[in-house]
Amino acid sequence: MNYKINGKSFSAEPRPGQCLRTFVRDLGWFGVKKGCDAGDCGACTVWLDGKPVHSCLVPAYRAADREVTTIEGLSKNGELHPMQQAFLDAQAFQCGFCAAGMIMTSASLSDEQKKDLPFRLKGNLCRCTGYHAIEDALAGIGHVEKDRAGHACGASLQNPLAHSIVTGTARYTADVKMEGMLHLKVLRSPHAHANIVAIRTEKARALPGVHGVFTWEDVPRRPYSSALHDDYRVDPDDTYILDNVARFVGQRVAAVAAETEGIAEEACRLIEVDYEILPAVFDPEEAMVPGAPILHHKEFSSRIQQAGRNIFLQIESEYGNAEQGFAEAEVVVEGTYYSNKISHAHLETHIAIASQSEDGRIHVRSSSQAPFQAKAKLAYVFGIPLPQVHVYSERVGGGFGGKQEMLCEELCVLAMLKTSRPVKWEFTREEEFIAGVSRHPMKTKIKVGAKKDGTLTAIQLRVVSATGAYGNHGGETLAASLSQSLQIYRCPNMKGLGYAVYTNIPPSGAFRGYGSSQTVFAVESAMGDLARELGMDLMELQRKNVVVPGDAVHSIWEGPSDAEMGSYGLDQCMDFVEKALASGRGEPKPEGDEWLEGKGHAIHMHDCIPPTEQRSEAHINLRADGTYYLTNGVTEMGNGTITSMRQVAASILNATASRIEIVISDTDKTAYDTGTFSSVGTSVSCKSVSLAAENLRDNVLKIASEFTSTPLEQCRLVDGAVECGSRSIPLSELFESVPDARHRLSVMRKAYGSPRTTCFNVHGFRIAVNRITGEIRILQSVHAADAGTILNPMQCRGQIEGAVAQGIGSSLFERMVFDDHGKMINPTFRNYRISAFADIPRTEIFFADTYDAYGPLGAKSAGETPIIPVAPALGNALADATGIRFDSLPFSADRIFAQLAEAK
């Protein structure tokens, strides 16, 4: 067959049944991505004879004798296409995984078609941006500022990988070819709970192209947790690479390594398994009742507290005396709230590629958020010396906490060691839903007491968290849910009781907000009810009770804490939102008596660093050519840390950011970093960079002072040079002139996660609710954040817009649905709907004017926490509009309709 791709003509024969997406990727056009392989996400969009198509739905043979254009072919003669340039100027991406498909669709639109973007972009999903930067790009609105020496801090500088993202040359985890690479696929359990009695693999092994079939008998019997933490003791050792007990529908039972994915899938179908089906339990309350099916019969050394009651961890703590506080209360409100199980839905699925070099070292190319933790865990599981393992992440297509797990690296390493061939495993979208991790569904019972003047006297929480079949992150999210939801309030008596409970549903894990989103929904809803009971405005009630500068940061824990308010902008944030909601801006309420209008808001205070061990090490060198070389182990997945690091270093070194080359997330090329999660990118990783850059700056100035015999106070760094009095010395010349001092031009510094500063977020909505259909329309959305010094305004706004969009989706329609046998029934983007362009309103964004005492250049975290107050703000607006408290997420139209009808 004859093909023409990106102007190049050739003959080729696609495999039987091969789609166009895999065909062009096999030819090296890696800009065409896989997000779903079902035509739902648009990441694979290419042009076929100038028209955009989802290449995963087009048989490759149908592209014969036609012209195919991928993102790599959009530029002509070295000049970017105008749409590529527009996306570059607006930085209309974060992780960038969707950018190629989004650009291909956008570049095909006429001016007339651009007037209806909600319709025209309905086939392209983005999980990161919230779509507003994309809308700006299509409108020709740019945000990127010029890179100027001495002005890096506070400037909207471009991501250093931006050009490679818009041209499709950025390399994500799957975007490599390796000689002799095999493909791995797994057979998954159809049962929620079953013993594996026998596995027959003979037919699978006999299939041509199969190089290995692996069962629980072939793996090291070393228990571990898939969660990636420096302090592994906070997680239970309840997992094996492959096990002889299945505890959820979708658990892997056997694995196959073969020449192609198709052969591996067929071999999985040939494996025969005899199961002894066991009773299953899906409700965490029922799972704790005596006589319930037990999921884990493990020793206490596994760190499961009460295996006989399916309780991985129980937490009970009290600050003050809650019983006395409620006795003193004149008004008490109570409620029970339910948060939904939702998927991270990062467009790049989990993927790993394992290989071995001639020296015997193991190399793992991974989509991990924590390469150093994955390295340590692999070394432990396989009993390999730590230096023999190398883990690296080049570019990660979104994470949101979902990739703070080891879900595929270990099986790839196993298969690679068994076959002596490189092995690749890339999750399908369905696998991401049924076997990846997701947000912990929680049931939160809350009781709040207050005096008639609104003074809080006591708050009590009881939280039941469904950790699923395995306990990864179950304990840490539970602890966060009990503490971070309460610490914003100055209440003398707080009590928390929580359970992380095993059930036969897919495991939960780390998710943006890390347990706080679920319980803040309950706390802020209860505060709304308390304000209504007292006849007070919610803002007034909150201002009376929130922490203020000088207060200790505490919740249910007795004793001192290393959490500190490094800056305080909560008052500014509340003022911003209150004034914006009263301004009359936004959309008007739709006409008709069936529409009800309401407004609401919620507040949150969050630790910018987790309480467990967190550290990062940065190295920075002055090179012979006068530029800088910076390394740090942080992972870049759309969080923008790589940009912030360059800006911090450039600001301290008084250089342009472009003079700083940065290498990240490689356990061979960078020093240790705990991992990129829990808001630490700015507060810890960037802090290590600021400390190293300050040390290098001081060394350069001292060396220059000594070299020129100029007083130190008369020396200063400028871009590419040092000015010593009236003399200017290029940095390259200084480097050449001081061979004996060059060791001082290479420095390292470490940063540790203590003390832990706090950030503040306030979100407000004005909404309309259709009392007949249950539809909710967002008329106005407002967010205010205290993130200290705003290192990059464009980037911070983008992070907030993306978090708000994710919060709107999880509040209004996202929900993983399971049948009575524990099987997920909506494991596709078509049936599990994430926010599309049409769903997300413009959010007004405000930043408090503060300077953090602990963060680099006064900055602190901005990306994770904006999602947290979104659901309760919507819930309070919904209660204001209808007079009814909706206590269960999501607020989907069918649920709203049912409860409104019941209230009539």
mmCIF file of N, CA, C and O in Angstrom, residues 606-610 614 616 641 678-688 690 751-759 787 791 852 854-856 859-862:
data_model
loop_
_atom_site.group_PDB
_atom_site.id
_atom_site.type_symbol
_atom_site.label_atom_id
_atom_site.label_comp_id
_atom_site.label_asym_id
_atom_site.label_seq_id
_atom_site.Cartn_x
_atom_site.Cartn_y
_atom_site.Cartn_z
ATOM 1 N N HIS A 606 -4.294 24.506 54.049
ATOM 2 C CA HIS A 606 -3.647 23.230 53.716
ATOM 3 C C HIS A 606 -2.154 23.305 54.000
ATOM 4 O O HIS A 606 -1.496 24.304 53.696
ATOM 5 N N ASP A 607 -1.624 22.223 54.550
ATOM 6 C CA ASP A 607 -0.177 22.117 54.724
ATOM 7 C C ASP A 607 0.487 21.944 53.358
ATOM 8 O O ASP A 607 0.053 21.114 52.552
ATOM 9 N N CYS A 608 1.540 22.711 53.109
ATOM 10 C CA CYS A 608 2.224 22.638 51.813
ATOM 11 C C CYS A 608 3.221 21.489 51.728
ATOM 12 O O CYS A 608 3.842 21.288 50.673
ATOM 13 N N ILE A 609 3.382 20.757 52.815
ATOM 14 C CA ILE A 609 4.309 19.632 52.867
ATOM 15 C C ILE A 609 3.654 18.565 53.744
ATOM 16 O O ILE A 609 3.059 18.904 54.774
ATOM 17 N N PRO A 610 3.741 17.288 53.386
ATOM 18 C CA PRO A 610 3.148 16.250 54.245
ATOM 19 C C PRO A 610 3.952 16.070 55.515
ATOM 20 O O PRO A 610 5.136 16.426 55.577
ATOM 21 N N GLN A 614 10.181 14.286 53.882
ATOM 22 C CA GLN A 614 10.204 14.871 52.537
ATOM 23 C C GLN A 614 11.511 15.641 52.394
ATOM 24 O O GLN A 614 11.798 16.541 53.190
ATOM 25 N N SER A 616 14.737 17.001 49.349
ATOM 26 C CA SER A 616 15.132 17.170 47.952
ATOM 27 C C SER A 616 16.538 17.745 47.918
ATOM 28 O O SER A 616 16.924 18.544 48.777
ATOM 29 N N THR A 641 6.795 22.550 37.874
ATOM 30 C CA THR A 641 7.932 22.709 38.775
ATOM 31 C C THR A 641 9.219 22.985 38.023
ATOM 32 O O THR A 641 10.081 23.744 38.490
ATOM 33 N N SER A 678 1.869 15.882 47.062
ATOM 34 C CA SER A 678 1.532 16.589 48.304
ATOM 35 C C SER A 678 2.057 18.020 48.337
ATOM 36 O O SER A 678 2.548 18.490 49.353
ATOM 37 N N SER A 679 1.987 18.698 47.215
ATOM 38 C CA SER A 679 2.267 20.139 47.143
ATOM 39 C C SER A 679 3.726 20.502 47.369
ATOM 40 O O SER A 679 4.035 21.661 47.642
ATOM 41 N N VAL A 680 4.672 19.553 47.249
ATOM 42 C CA VAL A 680 6.052 19.822 47.646
ATOM 43 C C VAL A 680 6.921 20.398 46.533
ATOM 44 O O VAL A 680 8.062 20.791 46.784
ATOM 45 N N GLY A 681 6.422 20.459 45.300
ATOM 46 C CA GLY A 681 7.256 20.919 44.192
ATOM 47 C C GLY A 681 7.876 22.277 44.450
ATOM 48 O O GLY A 681 9.068 22.500 44.221
ATOM 49 N N THR A 682 7.059 23.205 44.957
ATOM 50 C CA THR A 682 7.570 24.542 45.283
ATOM 51 C C THR A 682 8.218 24.555 46.659
ATOM 52 O O THR A 682 9.336 25.041 46.829
ATOM 53 N N SER A 683 7.525 24.003 47.652
ATOM 54 C CA SER A 683 7.945 24.183 49.043
ATOM 55 C C SER A 683 9.215 23.431 49.407
ATOM 56 O O SER A 683 9.945 23.856 50.309
ATOM 57 N N VAL A 684 9.503 22.326 48.741
ATOM 58 C CA VAL A 684 10.703 21.556 49.070
ATOM 59 C C VAL A 684 11.679 21.518 47.895
ATOM 60 O O VAL A 684 12.837 21.926 48.029
ATOM 61 N N SER A 685 11.234 21.040 46.737
ATOM 62 C CA SER A 685 12.151 20.886 45.605
ATOM 63 C C SER A 685 12.697 22.236 45.142
ATOM 64 O O SER A 685 13.907 22.392 44.927
ATOM 65 N N CYS A 686 11.822 23.228 44.977
ATOM 66 C CA CYS A 686 12.292 24.561 44.591
ATOM 67 C C CYS A 686 13.129 25.199 45.693
ATOM 68 O O CYS A 686 14.029 25.998 45.415
ATOM 69 N N LYS A 687 12.809 24.854 46.925
ATOM 70 C CA LYS A 687 13.597 25.384 48.045
ATOM 71 C C LYS A 687 15.038 24.898 47.955
ATOM 72 O O LYS A 687 15.982 25.660 48.209
ATOM 73 N N SER A 688 15.232 23.629 47.602
ATOM 74 C CA SER A 688 16.603 23.124 47.461
ATOM 75 C C SER A 688 17.340 23.873 46.359
ATOM 76 O O SER A 688 18.542 24.155 46.471
ATOM 77 N N SER A 690 16.752 27.008 45.442
ATOM 78 C CA SER A 690 17.065 28.366 45.921
ATOM 79 C C SER A 690 18.289 28.346 46.832
ATOM 80 O O SER A 690 19.154 29.231 46.745
ATOM 81 N N ALA A 751 17.067 20.447 50.841
ATOM 82 C CA ALA A 751 15.944 21.073 51.545
ATOM 83 C C ALA A 751 15.117 19.976 52.195
ATOM 84 O O ALA A 751 14.969 18.876 51.635
ATOM 85 N N TYR A 752 14.584 20.280 53.357
ATOM 86 C CA TYR A 752 13.800 19.313 54.122
ATOM 87 C C TYR A 752 12.406 19.879 54.388
ATOM 88 O O TYR A 752 12.218 21.091 54.481
ATOM 89 N N GLY A 753 11.463 18.991 54.506
ATOM 90 C CA GLY A 753 10.073 19.410 54.657
ATOM 91 C C GLY A 753 9.692 19.805 56.055
ATOM 92 O O GLY A 753 8.667 19.335 56.570
ATOM 93 N N SER A 754 10.471 20.642 56.693
ATOM 94 C CA SER A 754 10.133 21.124 58.023
ATOM 95 C C SER A 754 10.885 22.435 58.255
ATOM 96 O O SER A 754 12.072 22.522 57.929
ATOM 97 N N PRO A 755 10.241 23.457 58.778
ATOM 98 C CA PRO A 755 8.811 23.518 59.124
ATOM 99 C C PRO A 755 7.942 23.495 57.868
ATOM 100 O O PRO A 755 8.407 23.785 56.771
ATOM 101 N N ARG A 756 6.678 23.170 58.061
ATOM 102 C CA ARG A 756 5.732 23.015 56.954
ATOM 103 C C ARG A 756 4.796 24.225 56.929
ATOM 104 O O ARG A 756 3.975 24.408 57.823
ATOM 105 N N THR A 757 4.931 25.041 55.895
ATOM 106 C CA THR A 757 4.075 26.212 55.801
ATOM 107 C C THR A 757 2.691 25.828 55.290
ATOM 108 O O THR A 757 2.454 24.684 54.891
ATOM 109 N N THR A 758 1.765 26.761 55.341
ATOM 110 C CA THR A 758 0.376 26.500 54.960
ATOM 111 C C THR A 758 -0.074 27.491 53.894
ATOM 112 O O THR A 758 0.409 28.623 53.825
ATOM 113 N N CYS A 759 -1.000 27.049 53.071
ATOM 114 C CA CYS A 759 -1.602 27.930 52.061
ATOM 115 C C CYS A 759 -3.110 28.000 52.309
ATOM 116 O O CYS A 759 -3.672 27.200 53.050
ATOM 117 N N ALA A 787 -0.791 31.993 47.847
ATOM 118 C CA ALA A 787 0.327 31.142 47.451
ATOM 119 C C ALA A 787 1.651 31.868 47.648
ATOM 120 O O ALA A 787 2.652 31.527 47.008
ATOM 121 N N LEU A 791 5.397 33.036 41.625
ATOM 122 C CA LEU A 791 6.593 32.922 40.796
ATOM 123 C C LEU A 791 6.283 33.108 39.319
ATOM 124 O O LEU A 791 7.052 33.726 38.586
ATOM 125 N N ASP A 852 5.852 34.327 51.869
ATOM 126 C CA ASP A 852 5.980 33.234 52.824
ATOM 127 C C ASP A 852 7.366 33.226 53.465
ATOM 128 O O ASP A 852 8.392 33.386 52.789
ATOM 129 N N TYR A 854 8.993 30.763 54.691
ATOM 130 C CA TYR A 854 9.765 29.537 54.551
ATOM 131 C C TYR A 854 10.001 29.125 53.098
ATOM 132 O O TYR A 854 10.935 28.367 52.822
ATOM 133 N N GLY A 855 9.183 29.574 52.192
ATOM 134 C CA GLY A 855 9.271 29.125 50.809
ATOM 135 C C GLY A 855 10.351 29.836 50.022
ATOM 136 O O GLY A 855 10.857 30.887 50.422
ATOM 137 N N PRO A 856 10.726 29.299 48.868
ATOM 138 C CA PRO A 856 11.744 29.932 48.025
ATOM 139 C C PRO A 856 11.246 31.268 47.488
ATOM 140 O O PRO A 856 10.172 31.351 46.875
ATOM 141 N N ALA A 859 7.612 32.073 48.037
ATOM 142 C CA ALA A 859 6.551 31.332 47.351
ATOM 143 C C ALA A 859 6.147 30.094 48.132
ATOM 144 O O ALA A 859 6.910 29.567 48.944
ATOM 145 N N LYS A 860 4.938 29.616 47.867
ATOM 146 C CA LYS A 860 4.485 28.338 48.414
ATOM 147 C C LYS A 860 3.533 27.699 47.416
ATOM 148 O O LYS A 860 3.280 28.239 46.331
ATOM 149 N N SER A 861 2.981 26.580 47.771
ATOM 150 C CA SER A 861 2.249 25.737 46.816
ATOM 151 C C SER A 861 0.989 26.409 46.289
ATOM 152 O O SER A 861 0.300 27.130 47.008
ATOM 153 N N ALA A 862 0.683 26.098 45.019
ATOM 154 C CA ALA A 862 -0.512 26.673 44.395
ATOM 155 C C ALA A 862 -1.315 25.671 43.593
ATOM 156 O O ALA A 862 -2.457 25.937 43.244
#
